[in-house]
Short mmCIF file of C-alpha atoms and ligand atoms in Angstrom, two decimals:
data_model
loop_
_atom_site.label_atom_id
_atom_site.label_comp_id
_atom_site.label_asym_id
_atom_site.label_seq_id
_atom_site.Cartn_x
_atom_site.Cartn_y
_atom_site.Cartn_z
CA MET S 1 21.93 9.25 -10.55
CA LYS S 2 22.93 11.33 -7.57
CA HIS S 3 22.99 9.51 -4.20
CA LEU S 4 22.99 6.25 -6.05
CA THR S 5 25.77 5.87 -8.64
CA GLU S 6 28.50 6.94 -5.97
CA TYR S 7 27.59 3.92 -3.85
CA ARG S 8 28.00 1.36 -6.65
CA ASP S 9 31.63 1.95 -7.56
CA GLY S 10 33.33 -1.52 -8.12
CA GLU S 11 36.82 -0.30 -7.17
CA THR S 12 35.80 1.01 -3.86
CA ALA S 13 33.72 -2.09 -3.19
CA THR S 14 36.96 -4.25 -3.68
CA ARG S 15 38.83 -1.84 -1.32
CA LEU S 16 36.06 -2.25 1.26
CA ALA S 17 36.23 -6.02 0.91
CA ASP S 18 39.98 -5.93 1.40
CA GLN S 19 39.60 -3.95 4.56
CA ILE S 20 37.10 -6.43 5.74
CA ALA S 21 39.44 -9.39 4.87
CA ARG S 22 42.22 -7.74 6.89
CA GLN S 23 40.11 -7.33 10.00
CA VAL S 24 38.60 -10.77 10.10
CA THR S 25 40.44 -13.62 12.04
CA ARG S 26 37.69 -16.16 12.56
CA PRO S 27 34.28 -17.19 11.30
CA TRP S 28 31.24 -14.95 11.79
CA ALA S 29 27.66 -15.11 10.76
CA ILE S 30 26.09 -11.73 10.10
CA MET S 31 22.41 -11.25 9.26
CA GLU S 32 21.15 -8.62 7.00
CA VAL S 33 17.65 -8.12 8.39
CA CYS S 34 16.08 -6.53 5.38
CA GLY S 35 15.12 -8.18 2.09
CA GLY S 36 16.26 -5.09 0.18
CA GLN S 37 19.75 -5.76 1.58
CA THR S 38 19.44 -9.49 0.68
CA HIS S 39 18.62 -8.44 -2.99
CA SER S 40 21.67 -6.07 -3.04
CA ILE S 41 24.03 -8.70 -1.65
CA ILE S 42 23.02 -11.41 -4.15
CA ARG S 43 22.62 -9.09 -7.16
CA ASN S 44 26.05 -7.53 -6.61
CA GLY S 45 27.80 -10.73 -5.62
CA ILE S 46 28.79 -9.15 -2.27
CA ASP S 47 28.74 -12.54 -0.45
CA GLN S 48 31.25 -13.77 -3.06
CA ILE S 49 33.82 -10.99 -2.62
CA LEU S 50 33.79 -11.41 1.22
CA PRO S 51 36.42 -13.46 2.90
CA ASP S 52 35.31 -17.19 3.52
CA GLU S 53 35.14 -16.49 7.26
CA ILE S 54 32.10 -14.23 6.81
CA GLU S 55 28.70 -15.86 6.09
CA MET S 56 25.78 -13.56 5.33
CA VAL S 57 22.54 -15.02 6.74
CA HIS S 58 19.53 -13.67 5.03
CA GLY S 59 16.98 -12.30 7.50
CA PRO S 60 13.19 -12.18 7.68
CA GLY S 61 12.84 -8.60 6.46
CA CYS S 62 10.85 -9.27 3.33
CA PRO S 63 7.21 -8.07 3.89
CA VAL S 64 5.89 -10.18 1.03
CA CYS S 65 7.49 -13.21 2.56
CA VAL S 66 6.32 -13.02 6.19
CA THR S 67 2.79 -11.82 5.73
CA PRO S 68 0.86 -14.72 7.34
CA LEU S 69 -0.82 -17.22 5.17
CA GLU S 70 -4.18 -16.57 6.81
CA VAL S 71 -4.06 -12.90 5.91
CA ILE S 72 -3.35 -13.82 2.21
CA ASP S 73 -6.30 -16.31 2.38
CA LYS S 74 -8.44 -13.49 3.85
CA ALA S 75 -7.44 -11.20 1.05
CA LEU S 76 -8.40 -13.89 -1.50
CA ALA S 77 -11.77 -14.36 0.01
CA ILE S 78 -12.48 -10.59 0.19
CA ALA S 79 -11.11 -9.96 -3.30
CA ALA S 80 -13.39 -12.60 -4.82
CA ARG S 81 -16.58 -10.82 -3.57
CA PRO S 82 -18.43 -9.13 -6.36
CA ASP S 83 -19.10 -5.86 -4.25
CA VAL S 84 -15.39 -5.33 -3.74
CA ILE S 85 -12.61 -3.59 -5.54
CA PHE S 86 -9.36 -4.99 -4.08
CA CYS S 87 -6.27 -2.81 -4.09
CA SER S 88 -2.75 -4.04 -3.40
CA PHE S 89 1.04 -3.38 -3.96
CA GLY S 90 1.97 -5.12 -7.10
CA ASP S 91 4.32 -7.69 -5.49
CA MET S 92 1.45 -9.27 -3.43
CA LEU S 93 -0.48 -10.49 -6.44
CA ARG S 94 1.52 -13.69 -6.89
CA VAL S 95 1.90 -14.55 -3.22
CA PRO S 96 0.52 -18.10 -2.95
CA GLY S 97 -2.39 -18.65 -0.43
CA SER S 98 -3.81 -21.95 0.44
CA GLU S 99 -5.72 -21.93 -2.89
CA GLY S 100 -4.32 -19.81 -5.66
CA ASP S 101 -3.26 -16.11 -5.48
CA LEU S 102 -4.68 -12.70 -6.20
CA PHE S 103 -3.90 -13.11 -9.94
CA LYS S 104 -6.17 -16.16 -10.04
CA VAL S 105 -8.97 -14.15 -8.35
CA LYS S 106 -8.42 -11.43 -10.91
CA ALA S 107 -8.46 -13.97 -13.72
CA ALA S 108 -11.78 -15.37 -12.39
CA GLY S 109 -13.37 -12.01 -12.57
CA GLY S 110 -12.37 -10.37 -9.35
CA ASP S 111 -11.79 -6.58 -9.44
CA VAL S 112 -8.07 -6.59 -8.22
CA ARG S 113 -6.14 -3.46 -8.87
CA VAL S 114 -2.45 -2.62 -8.34
CA VAL S 115 -1.82 0.67 -6.73
CA TYR S 116 1.61 2.50 -6.15
CA SER S 117 0.50 4.32 -3.00
CA PRO S 118 -2.25 3.44 -0.55
CA LEU S 119 -3.66 6.97 -1.13
CA ASP S 120 -4.52 5.80 -4.63
CA ALA S 121 -6.84 3.15 -3.06
CA VAL S 122 -8.61 5.84 -1.17
CA LYS S 123 -9.05 7.78 -4.35
CA VAL S 124 -10.59 4.66 -5.96
CA ALA S 125 -12.98 4.48 -3.00
CA ARG S 126 -14.01 8.04 -3.57
CA GLU S 127 -14.57 7.46 -7.27
CA ASN S 128 -16.61 4.32 -6.63
CA PRO S 129 -18.92 5.18 -3.73
CA ASP S 130 -21.29 2.14 -4.55
CA ARG S 131 -18.39 -0.34 -4.09
CA GLU S 132 -16.42 -1.47 -1.16
CA VAL S 133 -12.70 -0.76 -1.65
CA VAL S 134 -10.31 -2.85 0.33
CA PHE S 135 -6.51 -2.14 0.59
CA LEU S 136 -4.08 -4.88 1.66
CA ALA S 137 -2.04 -2.85 4.11
CA ILE S 138 1.13 -4.95 4.78
CA GLY S 139 4.78 -4.18 5.42
CA PHE S 140 7.30 -3.18 7.89
CA GLU S 141 7.73 0.25 9.54
CA THR S 142 8.69 1.67 6.11
CA THR S 143 5.33 1.30 4.46
CA ALA S 144 3.27 1.77 7.75
CA PRO S 145 3.20 5.50 7.58
CA ALA S 146 1.73 5.49 4.09
CA ASN S 147 -0.79 2.83 5.10
CA ALA S 148 -1.60 4.77 8.24
CA MET S 149 -2.19 7.91 6.29
CA ALA S 150 -4.57 6.23 3.88
CA VAL S 151 -6.77 5.02 6.83
CA LYS S 152 -6.59 8.44 8.44
CA VAL S 153 -7.60 10.29 5.38
CA ALA S 154 -10.42 7.91 4.84
CA HIS S 155 -11.55 8.34 8.44
CA ASP S 156 -11.20 12.12 8.35
CA HIS S 157 -13.04 12.60 5.10
CA HIS S 158 -15.68 9.93 5.87
CA VAL S 159 -14.70 7.72 2.92
CA ASN S 160 -16.78 5.00 4.55
CA ASN S 161 -16.47 2.50 1.70
CA PHE S 162 -12.69 2.33 2.17
CA SER S 163 -11.11 -0.27 4.46
CA ALA S 164 -7.66 -1.82 5.14
CA LEU S 165 -6.71 -5.44 5.66
CA VAL S 166 -3.83 -4.58 8.09
CA SER S 167 -0.91 -6.96 8.75
CA HIS S 168 2.10 -4.86 9.79
CA VAL S 169 5.24 -6.33 11.14
CA LEU S 170 8.13 -4.88 13.17
CA VAL S 171 11.93 -5.42 12.93
CA PRO S 172 13.03 -5.22 16.69
CA PRO S 173 10.85 -8.09 17.93
CA ALA S 174 12.07 -10.22 15.04
CA ILE S 175 15.75 -9.50 16.02
CA GLU S 176 14.89 -10.63 19.54
CA ALA S 177 13.15 -13.72 18.23
CA ILE S 178 16.24 -14.64 16.24
CA MET S 179 18.65 -14.05 19.16
CA ASN S 180 16.31 -16.20 21.44
CA SER S 181 15.93 -19.07 18.81
CA PRO S 182 17.74 -22.28 19.80
CA GLY S 183 20.95 -22.87 17.78
CA ASN S 184 21.13 -19.28 16.77
CA ARG S 185 24.46 -18.46 14.88
CA VAL S 186 23.90 -14.86 14.14
CA ALA S 187 26.65 -12.84 15.86
CA GLY S 188 25.87 -9.36 14.38
CA PHE S 189 23.06 -7.59 12.60
CA LEU S 190 22.82 -5.10 9.77
CA ALA S 191 19.69 -3.21 10.70
CA ALA S 192 17.29 -1.98 7.95
CA GLY S 193 18.20 1.70 7.16
CA HIS S 194 14.76 2.72 5.89
CA VAL S 195 12.92 1.20 8.84
CA CYS S 196 15.13 3.34 11.14
CA ALA S 197 14.57 6.39 8.98
CA VAL S 198 11.02 6.10 10.08
CA THR S 199 11.38 4.93 13.66
CA GLY S 200 14.67 6.43 14.66
CA TYR S 201 17.08 3.99 16.51
CA SER S 202 17.47 4.63 20.19
CA HIS S 203 15.19 1.58 20.91
CA TYR S 204 17.77 -0.79 19.30
CA ARG S 205 20.40 0.02 22.04
CA PRO S 206 18.72 -2.26 24.67
CA LEU S 207 19.02 -5.14 22.15
CA CYS S 208 22.85 -4.60 21.81
CA ASP S 209 23.14 -4.60 25.59
CA GLN S 210 20.80 -7.51 26.38
CA TYR S 211 22.04 -9.92 23.65
CA LYS S 212 25.64 -8.55 23.47
CA VAL S 213 25.26 -8.25 19.75
CA PRO S 214 26.53 -5.48 17.47
CA ILE S 215 23.79 -3.80 15.40
CA VAL S 216 24.83 -1.55 12.53
CA ILE S 217 22.21 0.50 10.72
CA THR S 218 22.87 0.03 7.08
CA GLY S 219 21.79 1.33 3.69
CA PHE S 220 21.07 -0.66 0.57
CA GLU S 221 23.58 0.12 -2.16
CA PRO S 222 26.58 -2.24 -2.56
CA LEU S 223 29.08 0.20 -0.77
CA ASP S 224 26.59 0.93 1.97
CA VAL S 225 26.16 -2.93 2.70
CA LEU S 226 29.96 -3.49 2.58
CA GLU S 227 30.49 -0.60 4.95
CA GLY S 228 27.87 -2.05 7.33
CA ILE S 229 29.67 -5.43 7.26
CA ARG S 230 33.01 -3.72 7.82
CA ARG S 231 31.78 -1.87 10.93
CA CYS S 232 30.16 -5.02 12.16
CA ILE S 233 33.34 -7.09 11.76
CA ILE S 234 35.40 -4.44 13.50
CA GLN S 235 33.08 -4.66 16.49
CA LEU S 236 32.93 -8.44 16.50
CA GLU S 237 36.68 -8.83 16.35
CA SER S 238 37.20 -6.32 19.15
CA GLY S 239 34.45 -7.81 21.32
CA THR S 240 32.12 -4.76 21.44
CA ALA S 241 28.35 -4.84 20.99
CA GLU S 242 27.21 -1.34 20.11
CA LEU S 243 24.65 0.41 17.96
CA GLU S 244 26.21 2.15 15.03
CA ASN S 245 24.66 4.27 12.27
CA ALA S 246 26.43 3.52 9.03
CA TYR S 247 23.68 5.28 7.03
CA PRO S 248 23.61 8.81 8.45
CA ARG S 249 22.60 10.50 5.12
CA VAL S 250 19.21 9.02 5.57
CA VAL S 251 18.86 7.94 9.19
CA THR S 252 18.80 10.02 12.19
CA GLU S 253 18.52 9.15 15.82
CA GLN S 254 15.05 10.51 16.20
CA GLY S 255 13.73 9.29 12.85
CA ASN S 256 10.72 10.85 11.29
CA VAL S 257 8.69 12.42 14.10
CA ALA S 258 5.70 13.35 11.92
CA ALA S 259 5.45 9.76 10.88
CA GLN S 260 5.72 8.49 14.36
CA VAL S 261 2.95 10.70 15.61
CA LEU S 262 0.65 9.36 12.76
CA LEU S 263 1.70 5.77 13.48
CA ASP S 264 0.82 6.12 17.14
CA GLU S 265 -2.57 7.72 16.34
CA VAL S 266 -3.60 4.96 13.98
CA PHE S 267 -1.85 1.76 15.05
CA GLU S 268 -1.37 -0.18 18.28
CA THR S 269 1.05 -3.13 18.75
CA THR S 270 -0.26 -6.68 18.59
CA ASP S 271 1.06 -10.18 18.55
CA ARG S 272 1.64 -11.31 14.94
CA ASN S 273 2.18 -14.64 13.20
CA TRP S 274 5.01 -14.47 10.71
CA ARG S 275 4.79 -16.69 7.72
CA GLY S 276 7.34 -19.50 7.92
CA ILE S 277 8.60 -18.39 11.25
CA GLY S 278 5.59 -18.46 13.68
CA PRO S 279 4.08 -16.20 16.23
CA ILE S 280 6.21 -13.46 17.77
CA LYS S 281 4.78 -11.51 20.65
CA GLN S 282 4.04 -7.82 20.10
CA SER S 283 5.69 -7.99 16.68
CA GLY S 284 3.05 -6.20 14.66
CA TRP S 285 0.68 -3.24 14.28
CA ARG S 286 -3.08 -3.33 13.95
CA LEU S 287 -5.62 -0.50 13.73
CA ARG S 288 -6.71 1.13 16.97
CA ASP S 289 -10.47 0.78 17.93
CA ALA S 290 -11.02 4.43 16.79
CA PHE S 291 -10.39 3.15 13.26
CA ARG S 292 -12.57 -0.02 13.56
CA ASN S 293 -14.95 1.03 10.80
CA PHE S 294 -12.03 1.09 8.40
CA ASP S 295 -10.72 -2.40 9.35
CA ALA S 296 -11.61 -4.96 6.67
CA GLU S 297 -11.40 -7.84 9.18
CA PHE S 298 -14.32 -6.27 10.92
CA LYS S 299 -16.24 -5.21 7.93
CA PHE S 300 -16.05 -8.63 6.25
CA ASP S 301 -16.67 -11.85 8.02
CA VAL S 302 -13.50 -13.90 7.14
CA SER S 303 -12.72 -15.36 10.44
CA ALA S 304 -13.29 -19.11 9.71
CA ILE S 305 -10.41 -19.74 7.23
CA ALA S 306 -8.49 -22.98 7.08
CA THR S 307 -4.92 -22.53 5.80
CA ARG S 308 -2.63 -24.96 4.07
CA GLU S 309 0.98 -24.51 3.19
CA SER S 310 2.85 -26.30 0.41
CA THR S 311 4.48 -29.36 1.89
CA LEU S 312 7.56 -28.97 -0.44
CA CYS S 313 8.36 -25.37 0.50
CA ARG S 314 11.11 -24.77 3.19
CA ALA S 315 10.69 -21.00 3.24
CA GLY S 316 10.62 -21.03 7.01
CA ASP S 317 14.08 -22.54 7.14
CA VAL S 318 15.27 -19.98 4.48
CA LEU S 319 13.70 -17.13 6.61
CA LYS S 320 15.38 -18.29 9.71
CA GLY S 321 18.81 -18.62 8.02
CA ALA S 322 18.87 -22.36 8.57
CA ILE S 323 19.35 -23.13 4.77
CA LYS S 324 20.15 -21.18 1.72
CA PRO S 325 17.40 -21.10 -0.99
CA ASN S 326 19.33 -23.34 -3.34
CA GLN S 327 19.52 -26.07 -0.66
CA CYS S 328 15.70 -26.46 -1.04
CA ASP S 329 14.88 -29.39 -3.26
CA ALA S 330 12.03 -27.50 -5.03
CA PHE S 331 14.34 -24.49 -5.87
CA GLY S 332 14.41 -23.86 -9.63
CA LYS S 333 12.42 -27.04 -10.28
CA GLN S 334 8.77 -27.01 -9.05
CA CYS S 335 9.44 -23.54 -7.61
CA THR S 336 10.22 -20.57 -9.74
CA PRO S 337 9.26 -16.88 -9.70
CA ARG S 338 6.57 -17.80 -12.33
CA THR S 339 5.28 -20.83 -10.26
CA PRO S 340 6.22 -19.89 -6.63
CA LEU S 341 5.49 -22.43 -3.98
CA GLY S 342 6.53 -20.12 -1.19
CA ALA S 343 6.37 -16.38 -0.65
CA THR S 344 10.11 -16.05 -0.65
CA MET S 345 10.10 -16.86 -4.30
CA VAL S 346 7.77 -14.02 -5.20
CA SER S 347 9.16 -10.60 -4.71
CA GLY S 348 12.72 -9.38 -5.46
CA GLU S 349 13.31 -8.99 -1.70
CA GLY S 350 12.64 -12.66 -1.08
CA ALA S 351 15.81 -14.67 -0.67
CA CYS S 352 14.65 -17.46 -3.02
CA ALA S 353 13.74 -14.99 -5.76
CA ALA S 354 17.02 -13.13 -5.35
CA TYR S 355 18.94 -16.46 -5.74
CA TYR S 356 16.97 -17.44 -8.77
CA ASN S 357 17.03 -14.08 -10.51
CA TYR S 358 20.86 -13.68 -10.08
CA GLY S 359 21.61 -17.24 -11.24
CA ARG S 360 22.76 -18.94 -7.93
CA LEU S 361 22.34 -22.34 -9.53
CA VAL S 362 25.61 -21.84 -11.54
CA PRO S 363 28.89 -20.31 -10.54
CA LEU S 364 28.90 -16.55 -11.01
CA ALA S 365 31.37 -14.53 -13.24
CA ALA S 366 34.12 -12.56 -11.56
CA PRO S 367 32.47 -10.93 -8.49
CA ASP S 368 34.04 -7.48 -9.15
CA ALA S 369 32.27 -7.38 -12.50
CA ASN S 370 29.05 -7.65 -10.75
CA VAL S 371 29.55 -4.72 -8.64
CA THR S 372 30.93 -2.48 -11.33
CA GLY S 373 29.08 -1.08 -14.39
CA ARG S 374 25.51 -1.36 -13.40
CA ALA S 375 24.57 2.23 -12.31
CA MET H 1 8.08 -2.73 -1.70
CA CYS H 2 10.94 -1.83 0.49
CA LEU H 3 13.32 -1.21 -2.42
CA ALA H 4 13.57 2.47 -2.40
CA VAL H 5 16.00 4.81 -4.14
CA PRO H 6 16.29 8.57 -3.46
CA GLY H 7 14.75 10.92 -5.89
CA LYS H 8 14.99 14.75 -6.29
CA VAL H 9 12.03 16.97 -5.36
CA GLU H 10 10.98 19.10 -8.25
CA SER H 11 7.80 20.62 -7.09
CA ILE H 12 5.69 21.01 -3.96
CA PHE H 13 1.87 21.73 -4.04
CA GLU H 14 -1.33 21.14 -2.03
CA ALA H 15 -3.92 18.70 -3.30
CA ASP H 16 -6.98 17.62 -1.23
CA GLU H 17 -5.60 19.26 1.83
CA MET H 18 -2.35 17.26 1.54
CA THR H 19 1.16 18.40 0.79
CA MET H 20 2.21 16.57 -2.34
CA GLY H 21 5.11 16.98 -4.76
CA THR H 22 6.77 15.61 -7.87
CA VAL H 23 9.92 13.59 -7.40
CA ASN H 24 12.33 12.70 -10.09
CA PHE H 25 13.90 9.30 -9.90
CA GLY H 26 16.56 9.42 -12.72
CA GLY H 27 14.11 10.55 -15.25
CA VAL H 28 10.96 8.82 -13.92
CA VAL H 29 8.77 11.47 -12.37
CA LYS H 30 6.21 10.38 -9.73
CA GLU H 31 3.66 12.20 -7.64
CA VAL H 32 4.64 11.66 -4.05
CA CYS H 33 2.99 12.59 -0.66
CA LEU H 34 5.38 14.94 1.24
CA ALA H 35 3.10 15.46 4.27
CA LEU H 36 5.45 13.58 6.49
CA LEU H 37 8.52 15.65 5.66
CA PRO H 38 7.34 19.17 6.46
CA GLU H 39 10.79 20.69 6.13
CA ILE H 40 11.46 19.38 2.54
CA GLN H 41 12.26 21.82 -0.16
CA VAL H 42 12.48 21.79 -3.95
CA GLY H 43 15.93 20.52 -4.91
CA ASP H 44 16.27 18.25 -1.89
CA TYR H 45 16.63 14.48 -2.37
CA ALA H 46 14.11 12.20 -0.55
CA VAL H 47 13.72 8.49 0.09
CA VAL H 48 10.25 7.51 -0.93
CA HIS H 49 8.26 4.43 0.19
CA ALA H 50 4.84 3.40 -1.12
CA GLY H 51 4.32 6.94 -2.53
CA PHE H 52 5.41 8.76 0.65
CA ALA H 53 8.73 10.63 1.17
CA ILE H 54 9.94 9.29 4.62
CA SER H 55 13.34 10.81 4.85
CA ARG H 56 15.44 13.76 3.42
CA VAL H 57 18.98 12.81 2.27
CA ASP H 58 21.38 14.93 4.20
CA GLU H 59 24.02 16.25 1.78
CA THR H 60 26.64 16.87 4.46
CA SER H 61 26.48 13.28 5.78
CA ALA H 62 26.46 11.91 2.22
CA GLU H 63 29.71 13.89 1.39
CA GLU H 64 31.37 12.63 4.65
CA THR H 65 30.51 9.00 3.88
CA LEU H 66 31.94 9.31 0.35
CA ARG H 67 35.13 10.91 1.89
CA THR H 68 35.48 7.94 4.18
CA PHE H 69 35.21 5.56 1.14
CA GLN H 70 37.82 7.75 -0.70
CA ALA H 71 40.27 7.64 2.17
CA LEU H 72 40.03 3.79 1.98
CA GLN H 73 40.78 3.93 -1.67
CA GLN H 74 43.80 6.09 -1.30
CA SER H 75 45.62 4.09 1.39
CA PRO H 76 47.59 1.56 -0.50
CA LEU H 77 47.28 -1.88 1.06
CA GLN H 78 51.05 -2.38 1.76
CA GLN H 79 51.26 0.97 3.76
CA SER H 80 48.40 0.29 6.10
CA PRO H 81 49.54 -0.04 9.78
CA ASP H 82 48.15 -3.43 10.36
CA GLN H 83 49.84 -4.96 7.33
CA HIS H 84 53.24 -6.54 7.66
S1 SF4 K 1 12.74 -22.40 -3.33
FE1 SF4 K 1 10.42 -22.21 -3.35
S2 SF4 K 1 9.76 -24.16 -2.29
FE2 SF4 K 1 11.96 -23.79 -1.78
S3 SF4 K 1 11.88 -22.57 0.12
FE3 SF4 K 1 12.13 -21.20 -1.59
S4 SF4 K 1 9.93 -20.56 -2.05
FE4 SF4 K 1 9.88 -22.49 -0.79
#
């Protein structure tokens, strides 16, 4: 496949790893912000071909993982109502709430439907005018334009039986929270390429300056990730802290302007509670007042919800980079992708699921073999 | 939902007052909203998230990146300046 296979070449990966090894003189912890990058690193064994000095710390950029428990519980309460058709991205169905998940609601007779695009949920609403159709609108800046468009279309076309349960989160405040957290070890960041494809990246420069930390905008294929690490290491070793774009084929400085205009029309920033991490100021988007009639939180009274997290689960420590998933006692035992205790075990972007799916319980085969031959 | 790969735009059309198109991801063809990429053309590659094309893949930059990788490949380790 064009624009894909070229970035998965095993021999080039080895060369890039060699280059990195030649640059590095002392230990560095680098965080890949995005769960898509975590997935790529573990799946391709990138962490295993890197020199020992480099530790990849897996970041909080997995939307499924950080959607607050109270939002999941609200979703479960709304989805269980007989008058509701509840639409969601597929990977949210197994995310554990305080009591069960969306699959369980569906099994108990709830009308829960998986959609590929939020516009499909608006279509369901048009086709079922006598039902309330609710879409679980979560994600980072990447999915936000799609969710914003669905709300705007419903608003403009008076699809009044559509509403969205919105819980968007933003990358830059998360980077700040990590840099401000006590005992932070992260010395450089690989920023999420597709987030910057939407938002552009000039607003990351102040972060580099303020925290003296290099940030490299990075793609998702193995060679992209290695190139991001290479550039980050060159900066760290030479003592610079700049913003670099290592993914220029997809990301431009100004980003997607049409998407930004839409986002600004539909959303405003708000404080957000991150599952496993806690509250971060101004770290999310919610619907503006003009779209209140399409906000499921206003439409349905779901305010008094008591949440309860599994006591075994250490997803918070995983998301903050304090432990690796296989250091959690429940990993692979009580907790597997079929029986997840925490959200990080649910989607492929979650660090626990990535470790489980790619066999990080046992030593892996030769790392080069993991990079080659899987295009 | 953030795992996105680039696909090739095969057609562009209007549906319900919205610019839509079909995008081919290595043989899997999906209907995608193109409203946020007004400049996209048939034959371009686009990154798609949640049914929306969010970015056009720039061919010139792609070639440049690949050339950088190739240059690395061609410089044998023992001849690099920082190797003794
Ligand atoms: S392995 Fe399971 S229980 Fe442990 S931190 Fe990950 S999700 Fe939580």
